[in-house]
Short mmCIF file of N, CA and C in Angstrom, two decimals:
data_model
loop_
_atom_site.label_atom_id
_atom_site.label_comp_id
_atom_site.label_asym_id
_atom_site.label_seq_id
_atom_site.Cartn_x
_atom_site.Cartn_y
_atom_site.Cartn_z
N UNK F 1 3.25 -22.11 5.52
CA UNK F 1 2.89 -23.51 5.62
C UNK F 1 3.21 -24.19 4.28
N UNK F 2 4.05 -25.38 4.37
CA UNK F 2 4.87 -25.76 3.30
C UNK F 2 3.50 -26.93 2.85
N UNK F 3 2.41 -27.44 3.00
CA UNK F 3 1.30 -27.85 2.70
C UNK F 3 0.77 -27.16 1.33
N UNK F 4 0.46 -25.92 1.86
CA UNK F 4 -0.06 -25.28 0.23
C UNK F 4 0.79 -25.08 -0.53
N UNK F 5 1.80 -25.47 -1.09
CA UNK F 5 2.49 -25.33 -1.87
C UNK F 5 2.21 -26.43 -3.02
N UNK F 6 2.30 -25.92 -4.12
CA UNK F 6 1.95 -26.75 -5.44
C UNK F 6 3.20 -27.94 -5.37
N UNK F 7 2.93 -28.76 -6.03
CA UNK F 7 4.30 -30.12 -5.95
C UNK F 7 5.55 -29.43 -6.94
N UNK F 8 5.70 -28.95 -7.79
CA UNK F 8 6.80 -28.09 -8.35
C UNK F 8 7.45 -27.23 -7.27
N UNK F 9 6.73 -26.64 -6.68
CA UNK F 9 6.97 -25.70 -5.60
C UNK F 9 7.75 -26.16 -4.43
N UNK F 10 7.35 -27.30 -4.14
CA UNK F 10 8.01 -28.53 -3.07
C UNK F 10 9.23 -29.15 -3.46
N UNK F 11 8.95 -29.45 -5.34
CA UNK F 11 10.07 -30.01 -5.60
C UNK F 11 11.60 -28.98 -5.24
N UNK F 12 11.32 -27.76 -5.44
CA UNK F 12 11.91 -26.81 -5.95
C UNK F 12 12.91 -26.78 -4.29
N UNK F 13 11.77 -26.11 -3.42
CA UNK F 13 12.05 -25.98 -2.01
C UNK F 13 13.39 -27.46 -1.48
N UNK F 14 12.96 -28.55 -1.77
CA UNK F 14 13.68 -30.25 -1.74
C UNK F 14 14.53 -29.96 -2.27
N UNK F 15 15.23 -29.86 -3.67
CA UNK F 15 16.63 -29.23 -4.23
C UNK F 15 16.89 -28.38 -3.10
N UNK F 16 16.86 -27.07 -3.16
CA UNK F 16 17.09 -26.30 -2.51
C UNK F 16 17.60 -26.42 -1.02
N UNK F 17 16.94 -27.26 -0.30
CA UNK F 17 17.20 -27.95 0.92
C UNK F 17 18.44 -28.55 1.08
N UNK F 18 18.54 -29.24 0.15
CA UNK F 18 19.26 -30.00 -0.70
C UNK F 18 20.72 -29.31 -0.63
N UNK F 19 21.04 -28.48 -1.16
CA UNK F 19 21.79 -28.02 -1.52
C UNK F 19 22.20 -26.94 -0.74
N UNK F 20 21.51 -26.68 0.36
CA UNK F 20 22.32 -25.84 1.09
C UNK F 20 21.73 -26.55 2.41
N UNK F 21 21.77 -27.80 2.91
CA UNK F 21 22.03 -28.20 3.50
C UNK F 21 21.09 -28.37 4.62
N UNK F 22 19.99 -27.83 4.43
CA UNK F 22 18.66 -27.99 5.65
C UNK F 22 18.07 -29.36 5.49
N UNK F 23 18.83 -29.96 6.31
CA UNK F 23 18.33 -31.00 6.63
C UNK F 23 16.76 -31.56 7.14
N UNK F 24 16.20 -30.63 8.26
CA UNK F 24 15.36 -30.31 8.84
C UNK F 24 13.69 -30.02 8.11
N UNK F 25 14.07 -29.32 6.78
CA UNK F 25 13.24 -28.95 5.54
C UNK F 25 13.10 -30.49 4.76
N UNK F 26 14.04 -30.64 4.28
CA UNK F 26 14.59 -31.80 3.16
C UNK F 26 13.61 -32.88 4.02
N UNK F 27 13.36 -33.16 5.29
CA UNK F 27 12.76 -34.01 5.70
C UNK F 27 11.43 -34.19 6.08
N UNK F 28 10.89 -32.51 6.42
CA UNK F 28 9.46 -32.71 6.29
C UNK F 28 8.89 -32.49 4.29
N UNK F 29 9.57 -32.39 3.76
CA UNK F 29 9.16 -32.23 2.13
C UNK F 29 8.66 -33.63 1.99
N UNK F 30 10.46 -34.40 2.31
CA UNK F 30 9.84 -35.31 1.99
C UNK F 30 8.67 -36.27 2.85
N UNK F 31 8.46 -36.12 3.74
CA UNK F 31 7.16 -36.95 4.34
C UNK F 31 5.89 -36.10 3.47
N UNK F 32 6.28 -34.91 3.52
CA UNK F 32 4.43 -34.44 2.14
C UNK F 32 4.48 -34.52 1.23
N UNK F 33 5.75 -35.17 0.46
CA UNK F 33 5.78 -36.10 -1.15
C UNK F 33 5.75 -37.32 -0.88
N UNK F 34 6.90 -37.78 -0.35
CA UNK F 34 6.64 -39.43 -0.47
C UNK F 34 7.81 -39.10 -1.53
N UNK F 35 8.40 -40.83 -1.43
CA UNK F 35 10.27 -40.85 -1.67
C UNK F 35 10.47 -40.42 -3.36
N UNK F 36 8.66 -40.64 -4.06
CA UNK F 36 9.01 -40.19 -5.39
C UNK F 36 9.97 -38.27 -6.02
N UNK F 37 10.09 -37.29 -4.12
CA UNK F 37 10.97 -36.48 -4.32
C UNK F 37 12.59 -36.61 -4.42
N UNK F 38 12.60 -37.92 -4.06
CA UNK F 38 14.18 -38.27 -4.25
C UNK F 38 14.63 -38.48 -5.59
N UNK F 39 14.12 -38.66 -6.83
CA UNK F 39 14.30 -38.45 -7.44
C UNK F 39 14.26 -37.60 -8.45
N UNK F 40 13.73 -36.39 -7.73
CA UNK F 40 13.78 -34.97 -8.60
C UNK F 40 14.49 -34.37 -8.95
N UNK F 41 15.01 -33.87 -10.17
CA UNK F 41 15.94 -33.09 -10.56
C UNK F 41 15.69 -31.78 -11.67
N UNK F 42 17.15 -30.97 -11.33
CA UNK F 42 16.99 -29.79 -11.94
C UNK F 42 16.87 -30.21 -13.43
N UNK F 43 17.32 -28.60 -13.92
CA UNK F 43 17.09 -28.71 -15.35
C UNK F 43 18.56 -29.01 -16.04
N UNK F 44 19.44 -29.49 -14.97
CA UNK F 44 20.78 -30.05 -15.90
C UNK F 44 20.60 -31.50 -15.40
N UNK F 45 19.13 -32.20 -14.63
CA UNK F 45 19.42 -33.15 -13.90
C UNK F 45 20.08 -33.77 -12.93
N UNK F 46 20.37 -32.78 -12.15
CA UNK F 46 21.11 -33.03 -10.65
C UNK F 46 20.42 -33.06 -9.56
N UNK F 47 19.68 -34.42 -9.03
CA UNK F 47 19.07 -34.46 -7.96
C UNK F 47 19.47 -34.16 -6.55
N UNK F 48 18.72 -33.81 -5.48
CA UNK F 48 18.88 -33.53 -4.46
C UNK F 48 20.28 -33.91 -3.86
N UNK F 49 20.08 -35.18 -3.80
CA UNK F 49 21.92 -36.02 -3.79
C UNK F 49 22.24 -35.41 -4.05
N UNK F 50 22.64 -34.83 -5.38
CA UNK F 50 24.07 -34.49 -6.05
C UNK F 50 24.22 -33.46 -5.35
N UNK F 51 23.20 -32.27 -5.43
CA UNK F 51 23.56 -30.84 -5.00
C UNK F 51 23.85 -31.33 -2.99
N UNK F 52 23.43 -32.44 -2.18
CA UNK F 52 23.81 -32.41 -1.33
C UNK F 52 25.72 -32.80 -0.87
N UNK F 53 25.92 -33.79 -1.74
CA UNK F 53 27.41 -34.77 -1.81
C UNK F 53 27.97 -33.39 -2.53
N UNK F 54 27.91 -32.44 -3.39
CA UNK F 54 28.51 -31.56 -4.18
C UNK F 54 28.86 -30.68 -2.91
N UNK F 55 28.22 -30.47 -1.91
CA UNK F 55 28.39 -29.04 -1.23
C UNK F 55 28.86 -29.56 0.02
N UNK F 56 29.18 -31.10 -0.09
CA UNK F 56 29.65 -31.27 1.09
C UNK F 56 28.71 -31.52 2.81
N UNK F 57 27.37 -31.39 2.17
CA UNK F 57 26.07 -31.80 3.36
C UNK F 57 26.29 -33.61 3.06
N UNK F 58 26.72 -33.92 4.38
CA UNK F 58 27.01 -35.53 4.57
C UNK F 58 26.05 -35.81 5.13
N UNK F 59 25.57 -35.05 6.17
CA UNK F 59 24.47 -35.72 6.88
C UNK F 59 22.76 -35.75 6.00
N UNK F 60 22.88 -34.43 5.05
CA UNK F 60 22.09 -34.89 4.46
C UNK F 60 22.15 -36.22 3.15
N UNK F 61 23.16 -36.14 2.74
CA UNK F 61 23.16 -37.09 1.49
C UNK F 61 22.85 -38.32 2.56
N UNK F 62 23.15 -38.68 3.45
CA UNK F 62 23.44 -40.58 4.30
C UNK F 62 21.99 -40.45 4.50
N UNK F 63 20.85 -38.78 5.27
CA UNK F 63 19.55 -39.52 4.55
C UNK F 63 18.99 -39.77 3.47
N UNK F 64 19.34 -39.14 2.15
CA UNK F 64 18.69 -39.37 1.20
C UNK F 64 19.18 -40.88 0.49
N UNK F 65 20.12 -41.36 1.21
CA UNK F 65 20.74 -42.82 0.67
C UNK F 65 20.38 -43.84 1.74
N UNK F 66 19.42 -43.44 2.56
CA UNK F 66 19.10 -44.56 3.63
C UNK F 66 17.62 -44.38 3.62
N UNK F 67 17.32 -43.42 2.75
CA UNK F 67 15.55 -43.72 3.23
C UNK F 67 15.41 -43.90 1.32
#
């Protein structure tokens, strides 16, 4: 249950989503953060976006640029 998870933990999971393309994840994260996960980033600063548009997940980047 992605609930108990600490907010680092969420952030982490959101990249991750992110970047390999689970759309499905990436979208309940973000309804248990709230849009302040769209702007999370790693430790070179590459938010969710990037690692999504980088790997070629379109359908995820058009949600993270429409919500």
């Amino acid at each position: 249950d992605i609930s108990v998870l600490c907010p680092d933990e969420r952030q982490q999971m959101f990249l991750a989503a992110a970047q390999s393309g689970d759309l499905n994840l990436l979208q309940v994260i973000h309804r248990l953060c709230g849009d302040s996960v769209l702007s999370v980033a790693d430790g070179d600063q590459y938010t969710a976006l990037h690692k999504a548009a980088y790997n070629g997940h379109v359908q995820v980047s058009r949600y993270m640029t429409l919500s």
